[in-house]
Tab-separated table of C-alpha atoms and ligand atoms in Angstrom:
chain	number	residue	atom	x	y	z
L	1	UNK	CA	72.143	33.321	84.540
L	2	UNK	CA	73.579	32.036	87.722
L	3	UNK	CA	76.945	30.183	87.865
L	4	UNK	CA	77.173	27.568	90.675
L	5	UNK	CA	80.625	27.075	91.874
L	6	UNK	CA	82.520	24.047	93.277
L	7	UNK	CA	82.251	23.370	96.930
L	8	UNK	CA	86.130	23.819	96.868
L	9	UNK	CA	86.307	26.606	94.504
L	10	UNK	CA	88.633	29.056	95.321
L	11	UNK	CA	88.384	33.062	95.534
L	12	UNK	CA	90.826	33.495	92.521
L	13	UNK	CA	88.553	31.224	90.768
L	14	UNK	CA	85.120	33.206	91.934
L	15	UNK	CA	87.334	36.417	91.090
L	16	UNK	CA	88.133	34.885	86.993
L	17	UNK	CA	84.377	34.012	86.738
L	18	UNK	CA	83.525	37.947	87.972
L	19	UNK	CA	86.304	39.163	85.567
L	20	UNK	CA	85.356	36.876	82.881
L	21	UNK	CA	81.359	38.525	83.196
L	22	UNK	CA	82.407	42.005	83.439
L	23	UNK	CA	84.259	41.150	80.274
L	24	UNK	CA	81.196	40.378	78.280
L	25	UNK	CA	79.663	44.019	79.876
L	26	UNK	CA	77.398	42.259	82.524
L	27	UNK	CA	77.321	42.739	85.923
L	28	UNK	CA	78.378	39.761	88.630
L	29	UNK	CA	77.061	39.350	91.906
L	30	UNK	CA	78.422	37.039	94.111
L	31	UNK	CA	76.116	35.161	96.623
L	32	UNK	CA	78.384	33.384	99.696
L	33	UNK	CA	75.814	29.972	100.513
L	34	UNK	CA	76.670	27.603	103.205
L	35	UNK	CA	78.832	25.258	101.402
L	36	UNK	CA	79.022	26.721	97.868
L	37	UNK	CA	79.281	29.761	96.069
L	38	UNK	CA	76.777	31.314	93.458
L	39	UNK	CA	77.778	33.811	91.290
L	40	UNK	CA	74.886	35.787	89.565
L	41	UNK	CA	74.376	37.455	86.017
L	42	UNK	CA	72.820	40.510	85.651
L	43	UNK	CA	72.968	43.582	82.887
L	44	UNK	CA	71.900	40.918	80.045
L	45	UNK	CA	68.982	41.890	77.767
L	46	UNK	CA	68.968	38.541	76.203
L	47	UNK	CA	70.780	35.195	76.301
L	48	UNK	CA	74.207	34.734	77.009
L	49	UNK	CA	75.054	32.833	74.282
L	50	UNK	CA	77.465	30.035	73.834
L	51	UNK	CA	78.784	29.219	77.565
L	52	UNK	CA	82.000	30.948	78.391
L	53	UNK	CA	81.754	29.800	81.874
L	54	UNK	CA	81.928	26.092	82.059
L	55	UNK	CA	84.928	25.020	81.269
L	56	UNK	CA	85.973	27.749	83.568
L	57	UNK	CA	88.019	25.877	86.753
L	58	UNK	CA	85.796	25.417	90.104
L	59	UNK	CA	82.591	26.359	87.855
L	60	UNK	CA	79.874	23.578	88.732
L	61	UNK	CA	77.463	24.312	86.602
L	62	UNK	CA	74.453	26.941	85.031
L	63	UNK	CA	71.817	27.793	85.788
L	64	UNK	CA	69.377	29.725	83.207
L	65	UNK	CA	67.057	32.627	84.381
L	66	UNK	CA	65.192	34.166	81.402
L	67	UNK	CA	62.689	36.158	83.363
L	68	UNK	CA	63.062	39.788	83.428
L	69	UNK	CA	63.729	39.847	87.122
L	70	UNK	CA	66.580	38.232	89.040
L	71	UNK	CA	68.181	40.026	92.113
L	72	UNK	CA	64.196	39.628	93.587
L	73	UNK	CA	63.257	36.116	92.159
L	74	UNK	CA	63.887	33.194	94.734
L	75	UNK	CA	65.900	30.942	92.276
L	76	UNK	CA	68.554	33.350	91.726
L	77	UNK	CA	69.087	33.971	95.527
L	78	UNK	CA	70.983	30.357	96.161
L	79	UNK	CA	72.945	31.992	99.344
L	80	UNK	CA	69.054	32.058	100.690
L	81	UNK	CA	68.347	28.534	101.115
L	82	UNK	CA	65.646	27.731	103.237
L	83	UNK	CA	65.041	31.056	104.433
L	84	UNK	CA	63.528	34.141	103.304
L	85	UNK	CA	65.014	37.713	103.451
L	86	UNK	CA	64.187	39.721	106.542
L	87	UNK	CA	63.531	43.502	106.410
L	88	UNK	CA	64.715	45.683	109.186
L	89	UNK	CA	63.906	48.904	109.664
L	90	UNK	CA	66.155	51.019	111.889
L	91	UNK	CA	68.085	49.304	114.877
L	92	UNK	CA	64.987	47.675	116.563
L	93	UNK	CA	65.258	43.984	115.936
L	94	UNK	CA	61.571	43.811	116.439
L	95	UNK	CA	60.691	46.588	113.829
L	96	UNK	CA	60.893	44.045	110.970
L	97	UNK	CA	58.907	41.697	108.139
L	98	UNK	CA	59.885	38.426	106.718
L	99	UNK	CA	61.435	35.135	107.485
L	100	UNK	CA	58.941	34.456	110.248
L	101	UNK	CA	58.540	38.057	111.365
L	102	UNK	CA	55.140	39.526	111.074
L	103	UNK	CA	55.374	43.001	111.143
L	104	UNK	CA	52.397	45.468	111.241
L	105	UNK	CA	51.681	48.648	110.316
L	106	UNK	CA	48.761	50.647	111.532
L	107	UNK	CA	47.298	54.313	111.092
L	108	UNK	CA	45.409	56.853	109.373
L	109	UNK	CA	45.025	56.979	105.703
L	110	UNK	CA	45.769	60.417	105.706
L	111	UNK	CA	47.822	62.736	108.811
L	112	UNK	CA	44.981	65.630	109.647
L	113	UNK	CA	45.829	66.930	112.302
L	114	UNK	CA	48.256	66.872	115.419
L	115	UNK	CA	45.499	65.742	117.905
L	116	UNK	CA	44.777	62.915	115.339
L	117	UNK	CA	48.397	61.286	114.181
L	118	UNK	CA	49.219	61.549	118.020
L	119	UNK	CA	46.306	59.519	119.037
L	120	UNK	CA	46.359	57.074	116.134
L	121	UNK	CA	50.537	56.481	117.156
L	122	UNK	CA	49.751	55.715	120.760
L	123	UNK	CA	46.672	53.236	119.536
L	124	UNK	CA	48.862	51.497	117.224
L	125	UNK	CA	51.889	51.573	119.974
L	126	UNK	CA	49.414	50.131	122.709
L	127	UNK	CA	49.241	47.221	120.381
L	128	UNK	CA	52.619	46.638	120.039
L	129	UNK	CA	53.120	47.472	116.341
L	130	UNK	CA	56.097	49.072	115.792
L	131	UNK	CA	55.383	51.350	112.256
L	132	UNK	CA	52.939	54.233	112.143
L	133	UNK	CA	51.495	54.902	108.628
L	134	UNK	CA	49.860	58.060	107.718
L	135	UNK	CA	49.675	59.869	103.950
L	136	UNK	CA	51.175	63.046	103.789
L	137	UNK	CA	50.996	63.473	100.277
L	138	UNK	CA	48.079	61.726	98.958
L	139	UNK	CA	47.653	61.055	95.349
L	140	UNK	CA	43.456	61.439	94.983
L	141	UNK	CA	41.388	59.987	92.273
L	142	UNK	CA	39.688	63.554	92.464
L	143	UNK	CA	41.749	66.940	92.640
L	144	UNK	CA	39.103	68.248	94.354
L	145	UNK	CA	39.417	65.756	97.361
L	146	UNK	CA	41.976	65.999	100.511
L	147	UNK	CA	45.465	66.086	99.409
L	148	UNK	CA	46.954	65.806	102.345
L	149	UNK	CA	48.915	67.978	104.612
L	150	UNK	CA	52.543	68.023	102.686
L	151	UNK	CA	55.275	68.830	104.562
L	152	UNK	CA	53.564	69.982	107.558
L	153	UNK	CA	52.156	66.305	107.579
L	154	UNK	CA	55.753	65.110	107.554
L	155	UNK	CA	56.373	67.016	110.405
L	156	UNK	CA	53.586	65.254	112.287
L	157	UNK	CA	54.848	62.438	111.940
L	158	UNK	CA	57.732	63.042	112.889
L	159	UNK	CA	56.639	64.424	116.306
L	160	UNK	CA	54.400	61.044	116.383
L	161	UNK	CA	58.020	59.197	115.676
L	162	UNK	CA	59.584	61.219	118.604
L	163	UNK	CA	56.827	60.777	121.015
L	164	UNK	CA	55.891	57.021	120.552
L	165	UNK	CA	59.275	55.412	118.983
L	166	UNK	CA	57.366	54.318	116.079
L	167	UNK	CA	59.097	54.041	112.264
L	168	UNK	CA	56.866	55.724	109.798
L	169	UNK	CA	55.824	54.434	106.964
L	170	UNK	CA	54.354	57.491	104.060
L	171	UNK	CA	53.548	57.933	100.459
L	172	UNK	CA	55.757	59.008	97.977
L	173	UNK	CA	53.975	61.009	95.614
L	174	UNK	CA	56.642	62.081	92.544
L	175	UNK	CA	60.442	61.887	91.863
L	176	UNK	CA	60.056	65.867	92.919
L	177	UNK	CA	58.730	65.822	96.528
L	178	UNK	CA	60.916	62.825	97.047
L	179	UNK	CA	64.283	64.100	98.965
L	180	UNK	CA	61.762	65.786	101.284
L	181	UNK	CA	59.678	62.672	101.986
L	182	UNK	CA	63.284	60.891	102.514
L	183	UNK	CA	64.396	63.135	105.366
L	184	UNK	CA	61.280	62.193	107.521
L	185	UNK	CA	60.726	58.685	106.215
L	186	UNK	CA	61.434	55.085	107.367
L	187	UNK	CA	59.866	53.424	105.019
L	188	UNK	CA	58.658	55.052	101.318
L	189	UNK	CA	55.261	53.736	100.426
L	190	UNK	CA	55.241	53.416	96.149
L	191	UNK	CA	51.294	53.497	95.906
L	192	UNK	CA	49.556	51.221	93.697
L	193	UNK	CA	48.796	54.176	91.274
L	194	UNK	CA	53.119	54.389	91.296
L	195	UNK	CA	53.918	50.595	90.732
L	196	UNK	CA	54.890	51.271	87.474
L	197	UNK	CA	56.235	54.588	87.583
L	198	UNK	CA	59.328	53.665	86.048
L	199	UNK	CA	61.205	56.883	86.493
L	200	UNK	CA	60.153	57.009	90.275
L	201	UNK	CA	61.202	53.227	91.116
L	202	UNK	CA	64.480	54.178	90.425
L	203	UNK	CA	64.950	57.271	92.282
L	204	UNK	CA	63.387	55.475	95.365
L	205	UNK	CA	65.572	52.635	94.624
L	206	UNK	CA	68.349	55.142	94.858
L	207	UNK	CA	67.702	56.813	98.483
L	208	UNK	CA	68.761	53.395	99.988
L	209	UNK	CA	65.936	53.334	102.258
L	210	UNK	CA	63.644	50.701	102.514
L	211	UNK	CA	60.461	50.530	100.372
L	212	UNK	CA	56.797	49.098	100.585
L	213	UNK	CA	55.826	48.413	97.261
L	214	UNK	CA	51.855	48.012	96.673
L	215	UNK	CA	50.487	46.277	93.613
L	216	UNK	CA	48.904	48.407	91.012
L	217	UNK	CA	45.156	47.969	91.062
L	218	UNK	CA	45.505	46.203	87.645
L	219	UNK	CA	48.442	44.751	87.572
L	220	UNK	CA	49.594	41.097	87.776
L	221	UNK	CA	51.794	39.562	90.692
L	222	UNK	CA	55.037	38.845	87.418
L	223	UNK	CA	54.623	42.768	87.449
L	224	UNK	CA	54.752	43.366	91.221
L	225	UNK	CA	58.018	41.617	90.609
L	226	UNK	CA	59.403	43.493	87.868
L	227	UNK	CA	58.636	46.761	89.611
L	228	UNK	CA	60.176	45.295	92.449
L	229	UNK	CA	63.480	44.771	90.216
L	230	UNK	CA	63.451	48.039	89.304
L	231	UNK	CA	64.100	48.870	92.808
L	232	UNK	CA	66.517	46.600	93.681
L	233	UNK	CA	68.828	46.846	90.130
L	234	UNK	CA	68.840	50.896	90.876
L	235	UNK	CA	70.878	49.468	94.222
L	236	UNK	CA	72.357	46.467	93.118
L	237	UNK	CA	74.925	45.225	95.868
L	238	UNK	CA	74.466	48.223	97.487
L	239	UNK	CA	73.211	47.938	101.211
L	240	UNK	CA	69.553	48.262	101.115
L	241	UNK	CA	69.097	46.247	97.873
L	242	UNK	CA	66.520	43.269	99.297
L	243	UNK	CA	64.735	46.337	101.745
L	244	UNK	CA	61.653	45.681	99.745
L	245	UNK	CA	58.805	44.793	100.993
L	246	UNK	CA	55.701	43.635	98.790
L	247	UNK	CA	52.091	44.493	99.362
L	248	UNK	CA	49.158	42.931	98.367
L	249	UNK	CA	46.600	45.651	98.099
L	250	UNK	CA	43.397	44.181	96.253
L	251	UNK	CA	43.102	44.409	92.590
L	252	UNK	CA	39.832	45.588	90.388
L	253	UNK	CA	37.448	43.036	89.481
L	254	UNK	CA	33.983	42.980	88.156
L	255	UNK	CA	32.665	43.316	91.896
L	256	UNK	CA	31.411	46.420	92.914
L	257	UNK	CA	30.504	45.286	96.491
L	258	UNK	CA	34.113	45.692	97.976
L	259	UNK	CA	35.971	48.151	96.840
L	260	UNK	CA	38.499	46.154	95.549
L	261	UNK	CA	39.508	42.276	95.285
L	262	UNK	CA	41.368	40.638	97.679
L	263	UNK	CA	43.852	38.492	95.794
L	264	UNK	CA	44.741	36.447	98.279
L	265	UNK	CA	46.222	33.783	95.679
L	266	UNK	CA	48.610	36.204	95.483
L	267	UNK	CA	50.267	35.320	98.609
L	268	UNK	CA	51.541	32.096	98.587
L	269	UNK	CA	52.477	32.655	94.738
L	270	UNK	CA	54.792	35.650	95.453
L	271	UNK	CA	56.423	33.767	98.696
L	272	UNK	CA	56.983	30.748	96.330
L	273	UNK	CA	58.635	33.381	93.687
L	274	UNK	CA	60.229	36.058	95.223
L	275	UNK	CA	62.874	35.918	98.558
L	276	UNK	CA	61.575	38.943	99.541
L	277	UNK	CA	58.592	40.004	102.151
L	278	UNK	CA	54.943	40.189	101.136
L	279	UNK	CA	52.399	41.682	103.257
L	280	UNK	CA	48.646	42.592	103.395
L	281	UNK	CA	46.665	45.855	103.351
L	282	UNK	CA	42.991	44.247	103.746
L	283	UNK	CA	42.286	48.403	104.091
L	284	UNK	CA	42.047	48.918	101.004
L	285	UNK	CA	41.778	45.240	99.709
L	286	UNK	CA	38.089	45.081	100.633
L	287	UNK	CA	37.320	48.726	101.456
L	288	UNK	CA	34.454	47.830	104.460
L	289	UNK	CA	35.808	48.224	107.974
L	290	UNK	CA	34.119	45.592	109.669
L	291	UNK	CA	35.441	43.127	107.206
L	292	UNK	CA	39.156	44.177	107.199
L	293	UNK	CA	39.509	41.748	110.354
L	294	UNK	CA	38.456	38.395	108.230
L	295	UNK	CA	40.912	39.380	105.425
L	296	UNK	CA	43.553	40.606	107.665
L	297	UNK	CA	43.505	36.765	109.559
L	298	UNK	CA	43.183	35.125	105.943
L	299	UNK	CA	46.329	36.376	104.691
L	300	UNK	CA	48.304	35.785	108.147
L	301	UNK	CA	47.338	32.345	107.161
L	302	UNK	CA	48.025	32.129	103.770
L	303	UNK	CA	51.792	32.961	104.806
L	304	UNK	CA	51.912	37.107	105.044
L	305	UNK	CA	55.098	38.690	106.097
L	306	UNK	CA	52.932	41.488	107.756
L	307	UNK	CA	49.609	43.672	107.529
L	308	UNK	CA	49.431	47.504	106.434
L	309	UNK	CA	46.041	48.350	108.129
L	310	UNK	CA	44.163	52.003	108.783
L	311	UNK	CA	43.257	53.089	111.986
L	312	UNK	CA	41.815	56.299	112.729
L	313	UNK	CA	40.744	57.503	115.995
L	314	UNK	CA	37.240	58.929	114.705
L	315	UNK	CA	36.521	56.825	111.904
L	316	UNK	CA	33.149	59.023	111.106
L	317	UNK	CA	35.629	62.131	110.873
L	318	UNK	CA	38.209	60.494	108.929
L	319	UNK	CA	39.486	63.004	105.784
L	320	UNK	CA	39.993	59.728	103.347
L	321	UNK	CA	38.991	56.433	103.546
L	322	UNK	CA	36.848	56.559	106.947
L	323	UNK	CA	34.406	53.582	105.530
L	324	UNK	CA	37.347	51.189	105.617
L	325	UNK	CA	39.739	52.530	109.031
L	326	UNK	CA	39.311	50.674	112.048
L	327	UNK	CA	38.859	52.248	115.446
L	328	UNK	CA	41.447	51.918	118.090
L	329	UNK	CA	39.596	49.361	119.769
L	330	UNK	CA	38.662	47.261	116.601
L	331	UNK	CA	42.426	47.386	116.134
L	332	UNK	CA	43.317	46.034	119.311
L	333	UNK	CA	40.700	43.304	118.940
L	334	UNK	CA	41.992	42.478	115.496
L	335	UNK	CA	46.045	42.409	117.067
L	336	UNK	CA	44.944	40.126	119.913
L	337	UNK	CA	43.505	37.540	117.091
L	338	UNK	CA	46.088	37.536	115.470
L	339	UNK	CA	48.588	36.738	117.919
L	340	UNK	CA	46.660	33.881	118.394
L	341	UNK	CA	46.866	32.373	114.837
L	342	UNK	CA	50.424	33.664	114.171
L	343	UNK	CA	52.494	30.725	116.052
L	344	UNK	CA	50.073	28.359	114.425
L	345	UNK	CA	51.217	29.258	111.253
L	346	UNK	CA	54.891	29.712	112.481
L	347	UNK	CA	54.956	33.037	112.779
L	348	UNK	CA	56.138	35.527	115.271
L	349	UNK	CA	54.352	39.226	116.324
L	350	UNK	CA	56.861	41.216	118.126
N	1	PEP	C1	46.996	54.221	100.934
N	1	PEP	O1	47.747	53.384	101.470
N	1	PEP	O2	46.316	55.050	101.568
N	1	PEP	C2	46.810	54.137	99.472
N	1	PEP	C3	46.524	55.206	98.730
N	1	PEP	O3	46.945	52.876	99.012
N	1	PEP	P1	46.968	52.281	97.521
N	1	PEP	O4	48.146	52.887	96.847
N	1	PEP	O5	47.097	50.814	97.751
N	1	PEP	O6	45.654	52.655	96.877
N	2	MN	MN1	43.888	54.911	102.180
């Protein structure tokens, strides 16, 4: 439920309304806008009941919101009008998604080697991106395929952070290998085979730091969202709650051309519902290099926040996902494109 308040309402009115929720064992949040206040609901497993806000003085009126997110659903975020939240990542204005900022985020699927990360983070730097990605601990469909380098892949990329300036974006794996991922970490990747990894959404949730959270491969865009609450209501009015940033990955169809589906509905339907950023990784949403481009440029236009996208340096060589990493200098051609098409679409590319 949200509670809209009186233009004039006063804080000792705002305050009863808070007390008044807490009373009932819910949780308020209260939302500043430009000329009123919205108080939200939150802790409720079911309605409310009969109205014990209404007749409360300075309370406007109710609002109902049934769905089992709020804190990441647009209509509960009145104090957002007209804009959308912006995620930024460290103290670089420019390192950022959302609200007209399209932020990328380019490398390997995997961290190798030194030689590699190094020359993947000064490929994606040349560009101007500002976040290196790179899987340190990589959950495989096979055991028997490259698990990545573990901590010692952390450590490259930390080197790559200290040598280029670039925030790092990496998997997290399991609730265990967690705190370690957090002390090298920008930005926690959930994968898509995490979305709904209850138990793990929370304990990212609770590090504080932001989070990239894909879409399971099977999973629809109302449970993007509720995984997304999970996140935020493990942080609620915390700093840090709205550093979430969506990702459309590509979900499984009955093609077996691409390796997975596009969705690029997806989009504009997430934008409409959630305040939060949604972004792109045409990597592994069609799985064929040479087509990543296309998709990339197709979701810029359909109103992306950003694009997730893998570059290697040696493709042919690549540990994971080779078929579907872009060389350096398919990268650069892809940036320069989209630069183009960004303002046209009112966006901006740091
Ligand atoms: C990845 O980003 O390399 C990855 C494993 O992605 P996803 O979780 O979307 O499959
Ligand atoms: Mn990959």
């Amino acid at each position: 439920m949200l509670i809209l308040m009186e233009n004039q309402a006063t804080e000792a009115q705002i305050q009863a309304v808070c007390q008044r929720i807490e009373a009932l064992g819910f949780n308020p949040h209260v939302m500043p806008g430009a000329t009123s206040t919205a108080v939200g609901v939150t802790g409720n497993t079911g309605p409310i009941g009969e109205d014990p806000f209404t007749a409360m003085p300075g309370v406007a009126r109710l609002i109902t919101v049934t769905r089992g997110f709020k804190l990441v659903s647009r209509e509960f975020r009145s104090d957002l009008v007209g804009r959308d939240t912006r995620v930024q990542v460290g103290p670089d204005p420019d390192a950022a998604f959302g609200n007209g900022t399209f932020g990328l985020i380019a490398g390997p699927c995997s961290v190798e080697s030194q030689e590699q990360i190094l020359a993947a983070a000064h490929a994606v730097k040349r560009t101007g991106a500002r976040f290196l990605r790179g899987g340190a601990f990589k959950p495989r469909t096979s055991p028997y395929a490259f698990q990545g380098l573990k901590e010692d892949g952390l450590k490259l990329l930390a080197e790559a952070r200290d040598a280029t300036g670039l925030r790092i974006v990496t998997e997290v794996k399991d609730t265990e290998t967690l705190p370690m991922l957090a002390d090298y970490a920008d930005v926690l990747q959930v994968g898509a085979r995490n979305m709904q990894n209850f138990s793990l959404l929370e304990a990212v949730g609770a590090t504080g730091k932001p989070v990239l959270l894909k879409r399971g491969m099977s999973a629809t865009i109302t449970e993007l969202l509720h995984a997304a609450e999970y996140i935020a209501s493990s942080r609620r009015d915390q700093p840090g709650q709205d550093d979430i940033i969506l990702c459309e990955r590509g979900i499984r169809t009955f093609e077996t051309i691409t390796r997975n589906t596009f969705d690029i509905n997806a989009i504009p339907v997430l934008k409409r519902m959630t305040h939060l950023p949604v972004i792109a990784d045409p990597s592994h949403g069609i799985g064929i290099a040479s087509d990543v481009p296309a998709i990339a440029l197709a979701a810029l236009a359909a109103g992306a926040d950003g694009a997730i996208i893998e570059v290697h340096p040696d493709p042919a060589r690549a540990l994971s996902d080779g078929a579907q990493s872009l060389s350096p200098e398919a990268f650069d051609a892809l940036v320069a494109k989209l630069r183009q098409l960004a303002p046209i679409v009112d966006k901006n590319i740091p």
